[in-house]
Coordinates of C-alpha atoms in Angstrom, one line a residue:
Chain A
X1 CA 27.3 67.5 202.1
X2 CA 28.4 70.6 204.1
X3 CA 26.3 70.3 206.8
X4 CA 27.3 66.7 207.5
X5 CA 31.3 68.5 207.2
X6 CA 30.5 70.8 209.4
X7 CA 28.3 69.1 212.3
X8 CA 31.6 66.0 211.9
X9 CA 33.9 69.2 211.7
X10 CA 32.1 70.2 215.7
X11 CA 32.8 66.5 216.6
X12 CA 36.5 66.6 215.9
X13 CA 36.2 69.9 217.9
X14 CA 34.7 68.4 220.8
X15 CA 37.2 65.6 220.5
X16 CA 40.4 67.3 220.3
X17 CA 38.8 69.6 223.0
X18 CA 39.1 66.5 224.9
X19 CA 42.4 65.4 224.6
X20 CA 43.7 68.9 224.7
X21 CA 42.8 69.5 228.3
X22 CA 45.3 67.1 229.4
X23 CA 48.0 68.7 227.4
X24 CA 50.7 71.0 227.9
X25 CA 52.4 68.0 225.8
X26 CA 50.6 64.9 225.3
X27 CA 51.5 61.4 227.9
X28 CA 52.7 59.2 225.2
X29 CA 50.3 57.1 225.6
X30 CA 47.1 59.9 225.0
X31 CA 49.2 61.0 221.4
X32 CA 47.0 58.7 219.2
X33 CA 44.4 60.5 219.8
X34 CA 46.0 63.9 219.3
X35 CA 47.3 61.8 216.2
X36 CA 43.9 60.9 215.2
X37 CA 42.5 64.1 215.6
X38 CA 44.9 66.1 213.3
X39 CA 44.5 63.4 210.8
X40 CA 41.1 63.4 210.6
X41 CA 40.7 66.9 209.9
X42 CA 44.0 67.1 207.3
X43 CA 41.1 64.4 206.0
X44 CA 38.2 66.3 205.7
X45 CA 40.4 69.5 204.2
X46 CA 42.4 67.8 202.1
X47 CA 38.1 66.1 200.7
X48 CA 37.0 69.8 200.3
X49 CA 39.7 70.9 198.5
X50 CA 39.8 68.0 196.2
X51 CA 35.8 68.6 196.1
X52 CA 36.5 72.3 195.4
X53 CA 39.3 71.7 192.5
X54 CA 37.0 69.6 191.0
X55 CA 34.6 72.0 189.8
X56 CA 37.4 74.9 190.1
X57 CA 37.6 75.3 186.0
X58 CA 38.2 78.9 185.8
X59 CA 40.2 82.0 186.8
X60 CA 37.3 83.4 188.0
X61 CA 36.3 79.9 190.1
X62 CA 39.7 79.7 191.4
X63 CA 40.1 83.6 192.3
X64 CA 36.6 83.9 193.5
X65 CA 35.1 81.1 193.9
X66 CA 32.7 81.3 191.0
X67 CA 31.1 84.9 192.9
X68 CA 28.9 81.5 194.2
X69 CA 30.1 83.0 198.5
X70 CA 27.2 83.9 199.8
X71 CA 28.0 86.6 202.9
X72 CA 27.0 83.8 205.7
X73 CA 29.5 81.2 204.1
X74 CA 31.9 84.5 203.6
X75 CA 31.6 85.7 207.4
X76 CA 32.5 82.4 209.0
X77 CA 35.6 82.2 206.8
X78 CA 36.7 85.9 207.7
X79 CA 36.3 84.4 211.4
X80 CA 38.1 81.8 210.7
X81 CA 40.8 84.6 209.2
X82 CA 40.9 85.8 211.9
X83 CA 41.6 83.0 214.1
X84 CA 44.5 81.7 213.2
X85 CA 47.4 80.6 214.9
X86 CA 49.0 84.5 214.7
X87 CA 46.1 85.0 216.4
X88 CA 45.5 82.3 218.9
X89 CA 48.5 81.7 219.9
X90 CA 50.1 85.1 219.6
X91 CA 47.8 86.8 221.6
X92 CA 47.5 84.7 224.7
X93 CA 51.3 84.9 224.6
X94 CA 51.4 89.1 224.6
X95 CA 48.7 88.6 226.9
X96 CA 50.3 86.4 228.9
X97 CA 54.0 88.5 228.4
X98 CA 52.4 91.7 228.5
X99 CA 49.4 92.0 230.0
X100 CA 46.6 94.7 229.0
X101 CA 49.3 95.6 225.7
X102 CA 49.3 92.3 224.6
X103 CA 45.6 93.0 224.9
X104 CA 45.1 95.9 222.5
X105 CA 47.0 94.2 220.5
X106 CA 44.3 92.3 219.5
X107 CA 42.1 95.6 219.0
X108 CA 44.0 96.9 216.7
X109 CA 43.3 93.4 213.9
X110 CA 39.7 94.1 214.7
X111 CA 40.0 97.8 213.4
X112 CA 41.4 97.1 210.5
X113 CA 38.3 95.0 209.6
X114 CA 36.7 98.1 209.2
X115 CA 39.1 100.0 207.5
X116 CA 39.0 96.5 204.4
X117 CA 35.1 97.2 205.0
X118 CA 34.2 100.9 204.7
X119 CA 37.5 102.3 201.9
X120 CA 38.3 98.6 200.1
X121 CA 36.0 96.1 199.9
X122 CA 33.6 98.5 197.8
X123 CA 35.5 99.6 195.0
X124 CA 37.3 95.9 194.8
X125 CA 33.8 95.4 193.8
X126 CA 33.0 97.7 191.9
X127 CA 35.8 97.5 189.4
X128 CA 35.3 93.5 189.1
X129 CA 39.2 92.5 190.0
X130 CA 40.4 89.9 192.1
X131 CA 43.4 91.6 194.0
X132 CA 44.6 95.1 195.2
X133 CA 47.6 94.5 192.5
X134 CA 44.5 94.9 189.6
X135 CA 42.9 97.2 191.0
X136 CA 45.9 99.7 191.5
X137 CA 47.1 98.4 188.2
X138 CA 43.5 99.8 186.6
X139 CA 43.8 103.0 186.6
X140 CA 48.2 103.5 187.1
X141 CA 50.6 102.3 185.3
X142 CA 50.6 98.6 185.3
X143 CA 53.4 97.0 185.2
X144 CA 55.0 100.1 188.2
X145 CA 51.6 98.7 190.7
X146 CA 51.9 95.0 189.7
X147 CA 55.4 95.5 190.6
X148 CA 55.0 96.8 193.7
X149 CA 51.4 95.2 194.9
X150 CA 54.0 91.8 194.3
X151 CA 56.9 93.1 196.5
X152 CA 54.2 94.1 199.3
X153 CA 52.4 90.7 199.3
X154 CA 55.1 88.5 199.4
X155 CA 56.7 91.0 202.4
X156 CA 53.6 90.9 204.2
X157 CA 53.3 87.2 203.7
X158 CA 56.3 86.1 205.0
X159 CA 56.2 87.8 208.0
X160 CA 52.7 86.9 208.6
X161 CA 53.7 82.7 207.1
X162 CA 56.9 83.1 209.2
X163 CA 54.9 83.1 212.8
X164 CA 51.8 80.9 211.4
X165 CA 54.2 78.4 210.5
X166 CA 56.4 78.5 213.4
X167 CA 53.0 78.0 215.5
X168 CA 51.7 75.2 213.8
X169 CA 55.0 73.4 214.0
X170 CA 55.6 74.0 217.4
X171 CA 51.6 72.7 217.6
X172 CA 52.8 69.1 216.1
X173 CA 55.2 68.8 218.2
X174 CA 53.5 69.8 221.0
X175 CA 50.6 67.8 220.6
X176 CA 52.4 64.9 217.9
X177 CA 55.7 64.9 219.1
X178 CA 56.4 64.9 215.0
X179 CA 60.1 66.8 214.5
X180 CA 60.0 70.8 214.4
X181 CA 61.0 70.8 211.4
X182 CA 59.4 68.1 209.8
X183 CA 56.6 69.9 210.8
X184 CA 56.8 73.0 209.1
X185 CA 57.8 71.7 206.2
X186 CA 54.1 69.8 206.4
X187 CA 52.5 72.7 206.9
X188 CA 53.9 74.6 204.2
X189 CA 52.6 71.6 202.0
X190 CA 49.4 71.4 203.2
X191 CA 48.8 75.3 203.1
X192 CA 50.2 75.3 199.2
X193 CA 48.3 72.2 198.7
X194 CA 44.9 73.6 199.3
X195 CA 45.6 77.4 197.6
X196 CA 46.9 75.9 195.0
X197 CA 44.0 72.9 193.8
X198 CA 41.1 74.2 195.8
X199 CA 41.5 78.2 195.0
X200 CA 39.6 80.1 196.7
X201 CA 36.5 77.7 197.0
X202 CA 39.3 75.5 198.7
X203 CA 40.5 78.2 200.8
X204 CA 36.9 79.6 201.9
X205 CA 35.7 76.5 203.0
X206 CA 38.6 75.1 205.1
X207 CA 38.3 79.1 206.8
X208 CA 34.2 77.9 208.0
X209 CA 36.0 74.2 208.9
X210 CA 38.6 76.4 211.2
X211 CA 35.8 78.7 212.5
X212 CA 33.4 76.6 213.5
X213 CA 36.3 74.6 215.3
X214 CA 36.4 77.7 217.5
X215 CA 39.9 78.0 215.8
X216 CA 42.9 76.3 214.8
X217 CA 44.7 75.3 217.7
X218 CA 43.6 72.1 216.5
X219 CA 44.4 72.6 212.5
X220 CA 47.5 72.3 212.3
X221 CA 47.9 73.8 208.3
X222 CA 44.8 76.2 209.0
X223 CA 47.6 78.4 208.5
X224 CA 47.7 78.8 205.1
X225 CA 46.2 82.1 205.5
X226 CA 48.2 84.6 202.7
X227 CA 47.7 87.9 204.2
X228 CA 47.1 90.7 201.8
X229 CA 44.5 88.1 199.3
X230 CA 41.9 88.0 202.2
X231 CA 41.4 91.9 200.6
X232 CA 40.2 90.6 197.0
X233 CA 36.9 91.4 196.4
X234 CA 36.8 87.3 196.0
X235 CA 35.5 87.1 199.5
X236 CA 32.3 89.8 198.5
X237 CA 29.7 88.0 196.8
X238 CA 28.5 89.6 193.9
X239 CA 24.9 91.1 193.5
X240 CA 23.6 88.2 191.0
X241 CA 23.2 91.4 187.9
X242 CA 26.7 91.6 188.1
X243 CA 26.8 95.2 187.9
X244 CA 30.6 95.4 188.0
X245 CA 30.7 93.9 184.7
X246 CA 29.9 97.8 182.9
X247 CA 31.9 99.1 185.7
X248 CA 32.6 103.0 184.4
X249 CA 36.7 103.2 183.9
X250 CA 35.4 106.4 185.6
X251 CA 34.2 107.1 189.0
X252 CA 33.2 104.4 190.6
X253 CA 29.5 104.7 192.9
X254 CA 32.0 102.9 195.2
X255 CA 33.2 106.0 196.4
Chain B
X1 CA 24.0 95.2 177.6
X2 CA 26.7 96.1 175.8
X3 CA 29.7 98.3 177.2
X4 CA 29.7 100.6 173.9
X5 CA 26.1 101.5 174.0
X6 CA 27.0 103.8 177.4
X7 CA 27.7 107.3 177.7
X8 CA 30.1 106.7 181.1
X9 CA 30.5 110.1 181.4
X10 CA 26.8 111.6 181.4
X11 CA 26.2 109.1 183.4
X12 CA 28.8 110.4 185.5
X13 CA 27.2 114.1 185.4
X14 CA 24.6 112.9 186.1
X15 CA 23.0 114.4 189.2
X16 CA 21.6 111.2 190.9
X17 CA 25.0 109.1 190.7
X18 CA 26.6 112.7 191.6
X19 CA 24.2 112.3 194.9
X20 CA 24.7 108.7 195.4
X21 CA 28.5 109.4 195.2
X22 CA 28.4 112.3 197.8
X23 CA 26.4 110.5 200.0
X24 CA 28.1 107.4 200.3
X25 CA 31.5 109.1 200.6
X26 CA 30.4 111.7 203.5
X27 CA 28.7 108.8 205.3
X28 CA 31.5 105.9 204.5
X29 CA 34.4 108.4 205.4
X30 CA 32.6 109.5 208.5
X31 CA 31.9 106.2 209.9
X32 CA 35.9 105.4 209.1
X33 CA 36.3 108.7 211.3
X34 CA 35.3 107.5 214.1
X35 CA 36.0 103.5 214.5
X36 CA 39.4 105.4 214.0
X37 CA 38.8 108.2 216.8
X38 CA 37.9 105.2 218.9
X39 CA 40.3 102.9 218.1
X40 CA 43.1 105.7 219.2
X41 CA 41.2 106.2 222.2
X42 CA 42.4 103.4 223.6
X43 CA 46.3 103.5 223.0
X44 CA 46.6 107.0 224.1
X45 CA 43.6 106.2 227.3
X46 CA 46.4 103.6 227.9
X47 CA 49.5 105.6 227.6
X48 CA 48.5 108.8 229.5
X49 CA 45.0 108.0 231.3
X50 CA 45.9 105.3 233.2
X51 CA 44.2 106.5 236.3
X52 CA 41.2 106.5 234.6
X53 CA 41.8 102.7 232.6
X54 CA 42.8 101.9 236.4
X55 CA 39.5 102.4 237.9
X56 CA 37.9 98.7 239.1
X57 CA 34.1 98.0 237.8
X58 CA 33.9 94.5 239.3
X59 CA 36.9 92.4 240.9
X60 CA 39.7 92.5 238.7
X61 CA 37.1 94.2 235.5
X62 CA 38.7 98.2 235.0
X63 CA 37.7 100.2 232.5
X64 CA 40.7 99.6 230.1
X65 CA 39.1 96.0 229.6
X66 CA 36.0 97.4 229.2
X67 CA 36.9 100.0 227.0
X68 CA 38.9 97.3 224.9
X69 CA 36.1 94.8 224.6
X70 CA 34.0 97.4 223.9
X71 CA 35.8 98.1 221.1
X72 CA 34.7 95.1 219.4
X73 CA 31.0 96.4 220.2
X74 CA 31.6 99.1 218.4
X75 CA 33.0 97.5 215.5
X76 CA 30.2 95.3 215.0
X77 CA 27.8 98.3 214.9
X78 CA 29.7 100.6 212.7
X79 CA 29.1 97.5 210.2
X80 CA 26.1 96.5 211.2
X81 CA 25.0 100.4 210.6
X82 CA 27.0 99.8 206.8
X83 CA 25.6 97.1 206.3
X84 CA 22.1 98.4 206.7
X85 CA 22.5 101.8 204.6
X86 CA 23.7 100.3 202.3
X87 CA 21.3 97.9 201.6
X88 CA 18.5 99.9 202.2
X89 CA 19.7 103.4 200.3
X90 CA 22.6 103.0 198.2
X91 CA 21.5 99.7 196.5
X92 CA 18.9 100.9 195.7
X93 CA 19.8 104.5 194.5
X94 CA 22.8 102.7 192.5
X95 CA 19.7 100.1 191.0
X96 CA 17.9 103.6 189.9
X97 CA 20.9 104.5 187.8
X98 CA 21.8 101.4 186.1
X99 CA 18.1 100.3 185.7
X100 CA 17.8 104.1 183.9
X101 CA 21.7 104.1 182.6
X102 CA 20.9 103.2 178.9
X103 CA 18.5 106.2 178.7
X104 CA 21.2 109.1 180.3
X105 CA 22.5 110.6 177.3

């Protein structure tokens, strides 16, 4: 079924790029096409969310997709993260406004992934917690570290989501012609729906679909990116032996 | 395997664990330093070595653009090197300790 989904999504991408070709803003007689593409993508991703929600019963399933996401799936999902509205619209805009300076900005994000890979990912997996806040709380004063983690998450998410939602709203307004404020609120509701109902399984699959669509230019709600949440070990497939279950509270093998 | 049977302090003191830990720490941080240094060459070069970055290589493509694109290649390479090393060496070393964990007293 997943293959079918991806196949369908790819067909949609083709269709939507055709629709996009003539569009600075889409001519009125073609608006139904962009509307249909948006609608179809929302329908597909909502179905994925429904499918994921039906399988999600426990904390581990909600936050870590039951540790069942494979490396390849995760890779696609992370690629989907990288192709967010902020990077697609933002980087294109930065390059057009500032040239090489804008280009350098896009490289910075890439290097951040290396930091996550080398310094953060493995300790995360070894400790077997879901969020960076949990990991800090594991060894430090739980109340203080969770407060700090929550504050920084909200701060980063606020700035990040503002850009994402403005991007989504502007796109919908440009392509379909729905009022900007309505678009932004709609995008926000969709983001919430993916995450709240579907948990990590839905967000992972929505991101995979997004990556396959080669970016969310056409995905009004592909921006449910929660910033720091991406650092959680849910992104890292657990070994079958679940060695982290017996992780020592002392120093981790992960270094 | 229940947690109470584990002697964590002994495992921590085990020379194999110490070797794994040290090896990993050195390896991860060397890669980290390489990637950070390589990344910062980009803004530093763009700021202070513009003559170098401006050299045209092919059509409008200059050294600066190629260097920026090379950041992607380097990042993928680092990820690949990490994956190979972790899968081949570190996982094997860790598995050895885990299999023996109950005997370490």
